[in-house]
Amino acid sequence: MLRDVDLAEAFVANLPIIAAFTLALYALAAVCAVREVLNSRTAQGSIAWLLSLLFLPFPTAFLYLVFGWKRFEDYGEVRAYAGRATRAARAGELRLADAKTSTSWPVLTRIAQIPFLAGNNVELLIDGPDTFESILAGIAAARREVLVQFFIIRDDGLGQRFADALIERAHAGVTVHLLYDDVGSKSLPRSYRRRLREAGVRVAGFNQRHKWLRVTGPMRLNYRNHRKIVVVDGQSAWVGGHNVGDEYIGLSADFGHWRDTHVRVDGPSAIACALSFCEDWHWATGTPIRPFLPVPIPQPGDEPVLVMPTGPADTFEDCGIAFSEAISRARERLWIVSPYFVPEAAMQTALLAAAMRGVDVRILLPEKADHRLVWLASYAHADDMVDHGIKIYRYTAGFLHQKVILVDDQLAGIGTVNFDARSFRINFEITLWFTHERTIGKVAEMLTRDFGQSRATTPQDLAVRSFAFRFIAQAARLFSPIL
C-alpha cells in the first residue's frame, strides 16, 4: 500500500513533465500525419499510418520518422549539380548514344536520363570467384582512379584482400574512393576503415553526413544504398549482386555455394557508372568529385548498354516503373531471378497479365533462407503466383542471390534490384540493361542451367503445406511494404 502511495505521489509530482511529453508526442504525431497525407503514395499504407498515429502515437511517431518520413530534396540538388539534365545531349554530342536502341526502349531511357551508350564490351561473371578475380585484377591495373561502392563490406579474408588491393593502388598514387552503406556494413570495424584512410584511401559511409538521429533532417535509417559498383580509370565497371565477404565466394559453412551474378562493362557505360558513384559520394560527404574521363572515350566493343541508377530521391517510383515496363513488353519469355520476392500489387498484376498473354513466366527463388521474415513473405507471394499459372522454381544447389531479368530475346537486366518493395521504392539501386543478342544469349544459357538445378513448385506442394506454415507466411506478408 505504501508503495502505491509513493507511486501516486511521484506521478502527481511529475505531472507537468508527463503532460508536456504527451503534448509533444501528439504534436509530433500530428506533424507526421500531415506529412503522410501530403506525400501519400498508396491509400492503404497512408490509412495504416494515420490510424496508428491517432490511436498509438507512441511508438508510431518515432517509427514513422524512420520508416515513413521521406525527403531527399538535397539529393536532387546533387543531381542538378552533377548535370544530369544535360547528359543525354552530351552523349549525343560525343557520338556515344545508340539512338536506335534508345528509341526502342523510351521508358527505360527516360528513367535513366541518359541513352543507351554504344561501343561497350560486356563480360558476364558467374559466381564470386570469377567476379572478384576480375575486380581485383582490374583494380591492380588502375593507373588514375578507382571508385568502389558496396552495400556490405566485411573484415574477413576477402575483405582483407580487397583492402590490400585498394591500399596498394593508393600507395602507387592512384586516387581511390570507397563508399559503403552504414546499415549493410554496420559490423565493419573502425580499424578497417582507419587502415584504409591512413594509406590514402578516401573512405565514407553513405549516411555519415546524415545521421539518422539528426534533428535538422529526416531519419533516413530505412533508406539504404544497395548499389555495388567498381569503376577503374573511367574505362571498366563492375556491377551486380555480390558484396565483399567470404560468403560471396562460397566460403560460408551455413550457405555453402553462393549463386550470384555480376557483369563487367568496358566502354562508355563505365563513365555512366562513375557518374552515379560521384552523385552518391557528393550526397554522402558534401564534397563533389568529378570522375576521370579518358580522352578519347574508348569504345572497345559493339554492345549498347543502359546504366540506370534508381532510388527514393526519384520524383516517381522509377525502379518499379522500369520493371513494369520491361514485364509489359514480354511476349514469349519472362524469366526473373531474385533472392527476395515480395512484389506489390501493381507488380503482381503485371506478372499475371504477362502469364495471361501466354508468356513463359518463370521466377527463380532461393530454397535456403538468409532473412527468415522476407523468405516467409516470399513463400506467400510465390504460392499465389503458382495458383495463377506462373512457374515458381526454388534453387537447390546453394544459396541464390543474383538479380537478373530476361525479356524474350530483346532485353536483359543485371544489377542490384531485388523483386520487392524495398528495391523498387526505398533503396538506392542500379541496373544495367542489355539488348545485344550476344549478352542475351549468355544470360539465357546461364539461367537455363540455373533452372536445371532447381525444383519447380507444383499445386501438390501447395496442398501439403501445413496450416501453421501458411499462417506464418501470410503473417509475414503483412510486412511486405518495408521488407
Coordinates of C-alpha atoms in Angstrom, one line a residue:
M1 CA 0.0 0.0 0.0
L2 CA 2.8 2.4 0.9
R3 CA 4.5 1.7 -2.4
D4 CA 1.2 2.5 -4.3
V5 CA 1.1 5.8 -2.4
D6 CA 4.7 6.6 -3.3
L7 CA 4.0 5.9 -7.0
A8 CA 0.9 8.1 -6.9
E9 CA 2.8 10.9 -5.3
A10 CA 5.6 10.6 -7.8
F11 CA 3.1 10.7 -10.6
V12 CA 1.4 13.9 -9.3
A13 CA 4.8 15.5 -8.7
N14 CA 5.9 14.8 -12.3
L15 CA 2.5 15.5 -13.8
P16 CA 3.8 18.7 -15.6
I17 CA 6.6 16.7 -17.2
I18 CA 4.3 13.9 -18.2
A19 CA 1.8 16.3 -19.7
A20 CA 4.5 18.1 -21.6
F21 CA 5.9 14.8 -23.0
T22 CA 2.4 13.7 -24.0
L23 CA 1.6 17.0 -25.7
A24 CA 4.9 16.9 -27.6
L25 CA 4.2 13.3 -28.6
Y26 CA 0.8 14.2 -30.1
A27 CA 2.3 17.2 -31.8
L28 CA 4.9 15.1 -33.4
A29 CA 2.2 12.5 -34.4
A30 CA 0.2 15.4 -35.9
V31 CA 3.2 16.6 -37.9
C32 CA 3.8 13.1 -39.2
A33 CA 0.1 12.7 -40.1
V34 CA 0.0 15.9 -42.1
R35 CA 3.2 14.9 -43.9
E36 CA 1.8 11.5 -44.7
V37 CA -1.4 13.0 -46.2
L38 CA 0.6 15.4 -48.3
N39 CA 3.0 12.8 -49.5
S40 CA 0.7 9.8 -49.7
R41 CA 1.6 7.2 -52.4
T42 CA -1.0 4.5 -51.6
A43 CA -4.2 4.9 -49.7
Q44 CA -3.8 1.6 -47.8
G45 CA -0.4 2.5 -46.5
S46 CA -1.4 6.0 -45.5
I47 CA -4.5 4.9 -43.7
A48 CA -2.5 2.4 -41.7
W49 CA 0.0 5.1 -40.7
L50 CA -2.8 7.6 -39.8
L51 CA -4.8 5.2 -37.7
S52 CA -1.6 4.1 -35.8
L53 CA -0.6 7.7 -35.3
L54 CA -4.0 8.5 -33.9
F55 CA -4.5 5.6 -31.5
L56 CA -0.9 4.7 -30.7
P57 CA 1.3 7.8 -31.1
F58 CA 4.0 6.1 -29.1
P59 CA 5.9 4.5 -30.6
T60 CA 4.3 5.0 -34.1
A61 CA 5.5 8.6 -34.4
F62 CA 9.1 7.5 -33.9
L63 CA 8.7 4.6 -36.3
Y64 CA 7.3 6.9 -38.9
L65 CA 10.4 9.1 -38.7
V66 CA 12.5 6.0 -39.5
F67 CA 10.3 4.2 -42.0
G68 CA 7.8 6.7 -43.3
W69 CA 9.5 10.1 -43.5
K70 CA 11.0 10.5 -46.9
R71 CA 12.7 13.7 -48.0
F72 CA 15.6 13.8 -50.5
E73 CA 15.4 17.2 -52.0
D74 CA 19.1 17.6 -51.2
Y75 CA 19.9 14.6 -53.3
G76 CA 18.0 16.4 -56.2
E77 CA 20.3 19.3 -55.7
V78 CA 23.3 17.0 -56.0
R79 CA 21.9 15.6 -59.3
A80 CA 21.4 19.1 -60.7
Y81 CA 25.0 20.0 -59.7
A82 CA 26.2 16.8 -61.5
G83 CA 24.4 17.9 -64.7
R84 CA 22.0 15.0 -65.0
A85 CA 19.7 17.1 -67.2
T86 CA 22.4 17.6 -69.8
R87 CA 23.8 14.1 -70.0
A88 CA 21.6 12.9 -72.9
A89 CA 22.6 15.8 -75.0
R90 CA 26.3 15.4 -74.1
A91 CA 26.2 11.7 -75.1
G92 CA 24.8 12.7 -78.4
E93 CA 27.4 15.4 -79.0
L94 CA 30.2 12.8 -78.2
R95 CA 28.5 10.3 -80.6
L96 CA 28.2 7.8 -77.8
A97 CA 24.5 7.3 -77.9
D98 CA 22.8 4.3 -79.6
A99 CA 19.8 6.2 -80.9
K100 CA 18.1 3.1 -82.4
T101 CA 18.2 1.1 -79.2
S102 CA 17.2 4.1 -77.1
T103 CA 14.2 4.8 -79.3
S104 CA 13.1 1.1 -78.9
W105 CA 13.1 1.4 -75.1
P106 CA 11.9 5.0 -74.5
V107 CA 10.7 4.4 -70.9
L108 CA 13.9 2.9 -69.7
T109 CA 15.9 5.7 -71.4
R110 CA 13.8 8.4 -69.9
I111 CA 14.1 6.9 -66.4
A112 CA 17.9 6.6 -66.7
Q113 CA 18.1 10.2 -68.0
I114 CA 20.8 9.0 -70.4
P115 CA 20.6 7.0 -73.6
F116 CA 21.8 3.5 -74.3
L117 CA 25.6 4.1 -74.8
A118 CA 27.2 2.3 -77.8
G119 CA 30.6 0.6 -78.1
N120 CA 30.7 -1.4 -74.9
N121 CA 32.3 -4.8 -74.4
V122 CA 30.3 -6.9 -71.9
E123 CA 31.5 -9.9 -69.8
L124 CA 29.1 -12.0 -67.7
L125 CA 30.7 -13.0 -64.4
I126 CA 29.1 -16.0 -62.8
D127 CA 29.6 -16.5 -59.0
G128 CA 32.1 -15.0 -56.6
P129 CA 35.5 -16.4 -57.5
D130 CA 35.3 -15.3 -61.2
T131 CA 33.8 -11.9 -60.1
F132 CA 36.4 -11.0 -57.6
E133 CA 39.2 -12.3 -59.7
S134 CA 38.1 -9.9 -62.4
I135 CA 37.5 -7.0 -60.0
L136 CA 40.9 -7.4 -58.2
A137 CA 42.7 -7.7 -61.5
G138 CA 41.0 -4.6 -62.7
I139 CA 41.9 -2.7 -59.5
A140 CA 45.6 -3.8 -59.8
A141 CA 45.7 -2.4 -63.4
A142 CA 44.3 1.0 -62.4
R143 CA 46.5 4.0 -63.3
R144 CA 44.4 7.0 -62.4
E145 CA 41.3 6.3 -60.4
V146 CA 39.4 3.6 -58.6
L147 CA 35.8 4.1 -57.4
V148 CA 34.3 1.4 -55.1
Q149 CA 30.9 1.2 -53.6
F150 CA 29.3 -1.8 -51.8
F151 CA 26.3 -2.4 -49.5
I152 CA 28.2 -4.8 -47.4
I153 CA 31.9 -4.9 -46.7
R154 CA 33.2 -7.5 -44.1
D155 CA 36.5 -7.6 -42.3
D156 CA 37.2 -11.2 -43.3
G157 CA 39.5 -13.0 -45.7
L158 CA 38.0 -11.4 -48.9
G159 CA 37.6 -8.1 -47.1
Q160 CA 41.3 -8.0 -46.3
R161 CA 42.3 -8.9 -49.8
F162 CA 40.1 -6.2 -51.1
A163 CA 41.6 -3.7 -48.7
D164 CA 45.1 -4.7 -49.6
A165 CA 44.3 -4.2 -53.3
L166 CA 43.0 -0.6 -52.6
I167 CA 45.9 0.2 -50.4
E168 CA 48.4 -1.0 -52.9
R169 CA 46.9 1.3 -55.6
A170 CA 46.7 4.2 -53.2
H171 CA 50.4 3.8 -52.4
A172 CA 51.1 3.8 -56.2
G173 CA 49.5 7.3 -56.5
V174 CA 46.1 6.2 -57.8
T175 CA 43.1 8.2 -56.4
V176 CA 40.9 5.7 -54.5
H177 CA 37.4 6.3 -53.2
L178 CA 35.5 3.8 -51.1
L179 CA 31.8 4.3 -50.2
Y180 CA 29.9 1.8 -48.0
D181 CA 26.4 1.6 -46.6
D182 CA 26.2 2.3 -42.9
V183 CA 23.5 -0.3 -42.2
G184 CA 24.7 -3.0 -44.5
S185 CA 28.3 -2.6 -43.2
K186 CA 27.4 -2.0 -39.6
S187 CA 29.8 -4.7 -38.4
L188 CA 32.8 -3.2 -40.3
P189 CA 35.3 -2.2 -37.6
R190 CA 36.8 1.3 -37.3
S191 CA 40.3 -0.3 -37.6
Y192 CA 39.4 -1.5 -41.1
R193 CA 38.4 2.0 -42.2
R194 CA 41.3 3.6 -40.3
R195 CA 43.8 1.3 -42.1
L196 CA 42.5 2.4 -45.5
R197 CA 42.4 6.1 -44.6
E198 CA 46.0 6.0 -43.3
A199 CA 47.1 4.6 -46.6
G200 CA 45.4 7.4 -48.5
V201 CA 42.1 5.8 -49.5
R202 CA 39.2 8.2 -49.2
V203 CA 36.5 6.3 -47.2
A204 CA 33.0 7.4 -46.4
G205 CA 29.7 5.9 -45.1
F206 CA 26.7 6.8 -47.1
N207 CA 24.9 8.3 -44.1
Q208 CA 28.0 9.8 -42.4
R209 CA 26.7 13.3 -43.1
H210 CA 23.1 12.4 -42.5
K211 CA 23.0 10.6 -39.2
W212 CA 19.5 9.1 -38.5
L213 CA 19.2 10.9 -35.2
R214 CA 19.8 14.4 -36.6
V215 CA 17.1 16.8 -35.6
T216 CA 17.8 19.0 -38.7
G217 CA 16.8 16.3 -41.2
P218 CA 14.6 13.2 -41.6
M219 CA 15.6 9.9 -40.1
R220 CA 16.8 8.0 -43.1
L221 CA 17.9 4.8 -41.5
N222 CA 15.4 2.9 -43.6
Y223 CA 16.8 4.3 -46.9
R224 CA 19.9 2.3 -47.7
N225 CA 22.4 2.4 -50.5
H226 CA 22.2 -1.1 -52.0
R227 CA 24.4 -0.4 -55.0
K228 CA 27.6 -2.4 -55.8
I229 CA 29.8 -0.5 -58.2
V230 CA 33.5 -0.6 -59.0
V231 CA 34.9 1.7 -61.7
V232 CA 38.6 1.8 -62.9
D233 CA 40.0 4.7 -64.8
G234 CA 36.6 5.6 -66.3
Q235 CA 37.0 2.6 -68.7
S236 CA 35.8 -0.5 -66.9
A237 CA 32.9 -1.0 -64.5
W238 CA 31.6 -4.0 -62.4
V239 CA 28.0 -4.1 -61.3
G240 CA 25.9 -6.9 -59.8
G241 CA 24.8 -8.8 -56.8
H242 CA 28.0 -9.6 -54.9
N243 CA 29.1 -7.8 -51.8
V244 CA 32.6 -8.1 -50.2
G245 CA 32.6 -11.0 -47.8
D246 CA 33.7 -14.6 -47.7
E247 CA 30.2 -16.0 -48.1
Y248 CA 30.0 -14.3 -51.6
I249 CA 32.9 -16.6 -52.8
G250 CA 31.2 -19.7 -51.3
L251 CA 33.2 -19.9 -48.0
S252 CA 30.2 -19.8 -45.6
A253 CA 29.5 -23.0 -43.7
D254 CA 25.9 -22.1 -43.4
F255 CA 25.2 -21.3 -47.1
G256 CA 27.8 -23.2 -49.0
H257 CA 27.8 -22.5 -52.7
W258 CA 26.7 -18.8 -53.3
R259 CA 25.0 -18.4 -56.6
D260 CA 25.4 -14.8 -57.8
T261 CA 25.9 -12.8 -61.0
H262 CA 28.0 -9.7 -61.8
V263 CA 28.8 -8.1 -65.1
R264 CA 31.8 -6.2 -66.3
V265 CA 31.4 -3.5 -68.9
D266 CA 34.3 -1.8 -70.8
G267 CA 33.5 1.3 -72.6
P268 CA 31.3 4.5 -72.3
S269 CA 28.9 2.8 -69.8
A270 CA 31.7 2.7 -67.3
I271 CA 31.6 6.5 -67.2
A272 CA 27.8 6.4 -66.5
C273 CA 28.5 4.1 -63.6
A274 CA 31.2 6.5 -62.3
L275 CA 28.7 9.4 -62.5
S276 CA 26.3 7.5 -60.3
F277 CA 29.0 6.9 -57.8
C278 CA 30.0 10.6 -57.8
E279 CA 26.4 11.7 -57.0
D280 CA 26.3 9.3 -54.1
W281 CA 29.7 10.5 -52.8
H282 CA 28.7 14.1 -53.1
W283 CA 25.5 13.5 -51.1
A284 CA 27.3 11.4 -48.5
T285 CA 30.2 13.6 -47.9
G286 CA 29.2 17.1 -49.1
T287 CA 32.2 17.2 -51.3
P288 CA 31.6 17.0 -55.1
I289 CA 34.1 15.0 -57.2
R290 CA 34.4 14.5 -60.9
P291 CA 35.3 11.1 -62.4
F292 CA 38.3 10.7 -64.5
L293 CA 37.3 10.8 -68.2
P294 CA 39.7 9.2 -70.7
V295 CA 40.1 11.2 -73.9
P296 CA 39.1 10.0 -76.3
I297 CA 36.5 7.8 -74.6
P298 CA 37.2 4.2 -75.7
Q299 CA 34.6 2.1 -77.4
P300 CA 36.2 -1.4 -77.3
G301 CA 33.0 -3.3 -78.2
D302 CA 29.8 -3.3 -80.2
E303 CA 27.1 -3.6 -77.5
P304 CA 24.7 -0.9 -76.3
V305 CA 24.3 -0.7 -72.5
L306 CA 21.9 1.5 -70.4
V307 CA 23.0 2.4 -66.9
M308 CA 20.0 3.0 -64.6
P309 CA 20.5 4.2 -61.0
T310 CA 17.3 4.5 -59.1
G311 CA 16.2 5.3 -55.6
P312 CA 14.0 7.2 -53.1
A313 CA 15.2 10.6 -54.5
D314 CA 13.4 9.9 -57.8
T315 CA 10.3 12.0 -58.4
F316 CA 8.3 8.9 -59.2
E317 CA 9.0 5.3 -58.3
D318 CA 11.2 4.9 -61.2
C319 CA 12.6 1.5 -60.4
G320 CA 9.1 0.0 -60.3
I321 CA 8.1 1.8 -63.4
A322 CA 11.1 0.4 -65.3
F323 CA 10.5 -3.2 -64.3
S324 CA 6.8 -2.9 -65.0
E325 CA 7.7 -1.6 -68.5
A326 CA 10.0 -4.5 -69.1
I327 CA 7.4 -7.0 -68.0
S328 CA 4.7 -5.4 -70.1
R329 CA 6.9 -5.8 -73.2
A330 CA 7.3 -9.6 -72.8
R331 CA 5.6 -11.7 -75.5
E332 CA 7.3 -15.0 -75.3
R333 CA 9.6 -15.3 -72.3
L334 CA 9.9 -13.5 -69.0
W335 CA 12.4 -15.0 -66.6
I336 CA 13.1 -13.3 -63.2
V337 CA 15.7 -14.3 -60.7
S338 CA 15.7 -12.7 -57.2
P339 CA 16.7 -13.8 -53.7
Y340 CA 13.6 -11.9 -52.3
F341 CA 10.2 -12.0 -54.0
V342 CA 7.8 -9.6 -52.2
P343 CA 6.0 -7.8 -55.1
E344 CA 3.5 -5.1 -54.6
A345 CA 0.0 -5.2 -56.1
A346 CA 1.0 -3.4 -59.4
M347 CA 3.9 -5.7 -60.0
Q348 CA 1.7 -8.8 -59.3
T349 CA -0.8 -7.5 -61.8
A350 CA 1.9 -7.1 -64.4
L351 CA 3.2 -10.6 -63.9
L352 CA -0.3 -12.1 -64.1
A353 CA -1.1 -10.1 -67.2
A354 CA 2.1 -11.5 -68.8
A355 CA 1.0 -15.0 -68.0
M356 CA -2.4 -14.4 -69.4
R357 CA -0.8 -13.2 -72.7
G358 CA 0.8 -16.7 -72.9
V359 CA 4.2 -15.6 -71.9
D360 CA 6.5 -18.2 -70.3
V361 CA 6.8 -16.6 -66.9
R362 CA 9.3 -18.2 -64.6
I363 CA 10.5 -16.9 -61.3
L364 CA 13.6 -18.4 -59.7
L365 CA 14.0 -18.0 -55.9
P366 CA 16.3 -19.5 -53.2
E367 CA 15.4 -22.7 -51.4
K368 CA 17.5 -21.6 -48.4
A369 CA 16.7 -18.5 -46.3
D370 CA 19.1 -15.8 -45.2
H371 CA 16.4 -13.4 -43.9
R372 CA 13.7 -15.5 -42.4
L373 CA 10.9 -12.9 -42.4
V374 CA 11.4 -12.0 -46.1
W375 CA 11.8 -15.7 -47.0
L376 CA 8.4 -16.4 -45.4
A377 CA 6.7 -13.5 -47.1
S378 CA 8.2 -14.6 -50.4
Y379 CA 6.6 -18.0 -50.0
A380 CA 3.2 -16.4 -49.5
H381 CA 3.6 -14.3 -52.7
A382 CA 5.1 -17.1 -54.7
D383 CA 2.3 -19.5 -53.8
D384 CA -0.2 -17.0 -55.2
M385 CA 1.7 -16.9 -58.5
V386 CA 1.5 -20.7 -58.8
D387 CA -2.2 -20.6 -58.3
H388 CA -2.4 -18.4 -61.4
G389 CA -0.2 -20.4 -63.7
I390 CA 3.2 -18.7 -63.1
K391 CA 6.1 -21.1 -62.8
I392 CA 8.0 -20.8 -59.5
Y393 CA 11.4 -22.5 -59.1
R394 CA 13.5 -23.0 -56.0
Y395 CA 17.3 -23.1 -56.4
T396 CA 18.7 -26.2 -54.6
A397 CA 22.4 -26.1 -55.4
G398 CA 23.3 -23.5 -52.8
F399 CA 22.1 -20.0 -51.8
L400 CA 20.7 -17.9 -54.7
H401 CA 21.4 -14.2 -54.5
Q402 CA 21.6 -13.0 -58.2
K403 CA 19.3 -10.3 -59.5
V404 CA 18.5 -10.9 -63.2
I405 CA 15.6 -10.3 -65.6
L406 CA 15.3 -11.7 -69.1
V407 CA 12.6 -10.5 -71.5
D408 CA 12.2 -12.5 -74.7
D409 CA 15.3 -12.3 -76.8
Q410 CA 15.2 -8.5 -76.6
L411 CA 16.3 -7.3 -73.1
A412 CA 18.3 -8.4 -70.1
G413 CA 18.8 -6.6 -66.8
I414 CA 21.6 -7.3 -64.3
G415 CA 22.2 -5.3 -61.2
T416 CA 21.3 -4.9 -57.5
V417 CA 17.5 -4.8 -57.6
N418 CA 15.6 -7.4 -55.7
F419 CA 12.0 -8.1 -56.6
D420 CA 10.5 -6.3 -53.6
A421 CA 9.1 -3.0 -52.4
R422 CA 12.4 -2.1 -50.7
S423 CA 14.3 -2.2 -54.0
F424 CA 11.5 -0.7 -56.0
R425 CA 10.8 2.2 -53.7
I426 CA 13.1 2.5 -50.7
N427 CA 16.8 1.6 -51.6
F428 CA 19.2 3.3 -53.9
E429 CA 19.8 0.7 -56.6
I430 CA 21.4 0.3 -60.0
T431 CA 20.6 -1.9 -63.0
L432 CA 22.4 -2.4 -66.3
W433 CA 20.2 -3.1 -69.3
F434 CA 21.5 -5.1 -72.3
T435 CA 19.9 -5.7 -75.7
H436 CA 22.7 -7.3 -77.8
E437 CA 22.0 -10.9 -78.9
R438 CA 25.4 -12.0 -77.6
T439 CA 24.7 -11.0 -74.0
I440 CA 21.1 -12.0 -74.2
G441 CA 22.2 -15.5 -75.3
K442 CA 24.7 -15.8 -72.5
V443 CA 22.1 -14.8 -69.9
A444 CA 19.6 -17.3 -71.3
E445 CA 22.2 -20.1 -71.2
M446 CA 23.1 -19.2 -67.6
L447 CA 19.5 -19.1 -66.4
T448 CA 18.7 -22.4 -68.2
R449 CA 21.5 -24.0 -66.2
D450 CA 20.1 -22.5 -63.0
F451 CA 16.6 -23.7 -63.7
G452 CA 18.2 -27.2 -64.2
Q453 CA 19.5 -27.0 -60.7
S454 CA 16.1 -26.1 -59.2
R455 CA 12.8 -27.7 -58.3
A456 CA 9.5 -26.4 -59.6
T457 CA 6.7 -25.6 -57.2
T458 CA 3.6 -27.6 -58.0
P459 CA 0.0 -27.4 -56.9
Q460 CA 0.6 -30.6 -55.0
D461 CA 3.3 -28.8 -53.0
L462 CA 0.8 -26.1 -52.0
A463 CA -1.8 -28.7 -51.0
V464 CA 0.6 -30.3 -48.4
R465 CA 1.7 -27.1 -46.8
S466 CA 0.8 -27.2 -43.1
F467 CA -1.7 -24.7 -41.7
A468 CA 1.0 -23.3 -39.4
F469 CA 3.4 -22.6 -42.2
R470 CA 0.7 -21.0 -44.4
F471 CA -0.4 -18.8 -41.4
I472 CA 3.1 -17.7 -40.6
A473 CA 3.9 -17.0 -44.2
Q474 CA 0.7 -14.9 -44.6
A475 CA 1.5 -13.0 -41.4
A476 CA 5.0 -12.2 -42.7
R477 CA 3.4 -11.0 -45.9
L478 CA 1.8 -8.2 -43.9
F479 CA 5.2 -6.6 -43.6
S480 CA 5.7 -6.5 -47.4
P481 CA 5.8 -2.7 -47.7
I482 CA 9.0 -2.5 -45.6
L483 CA 10.7 -5.8 -46.3

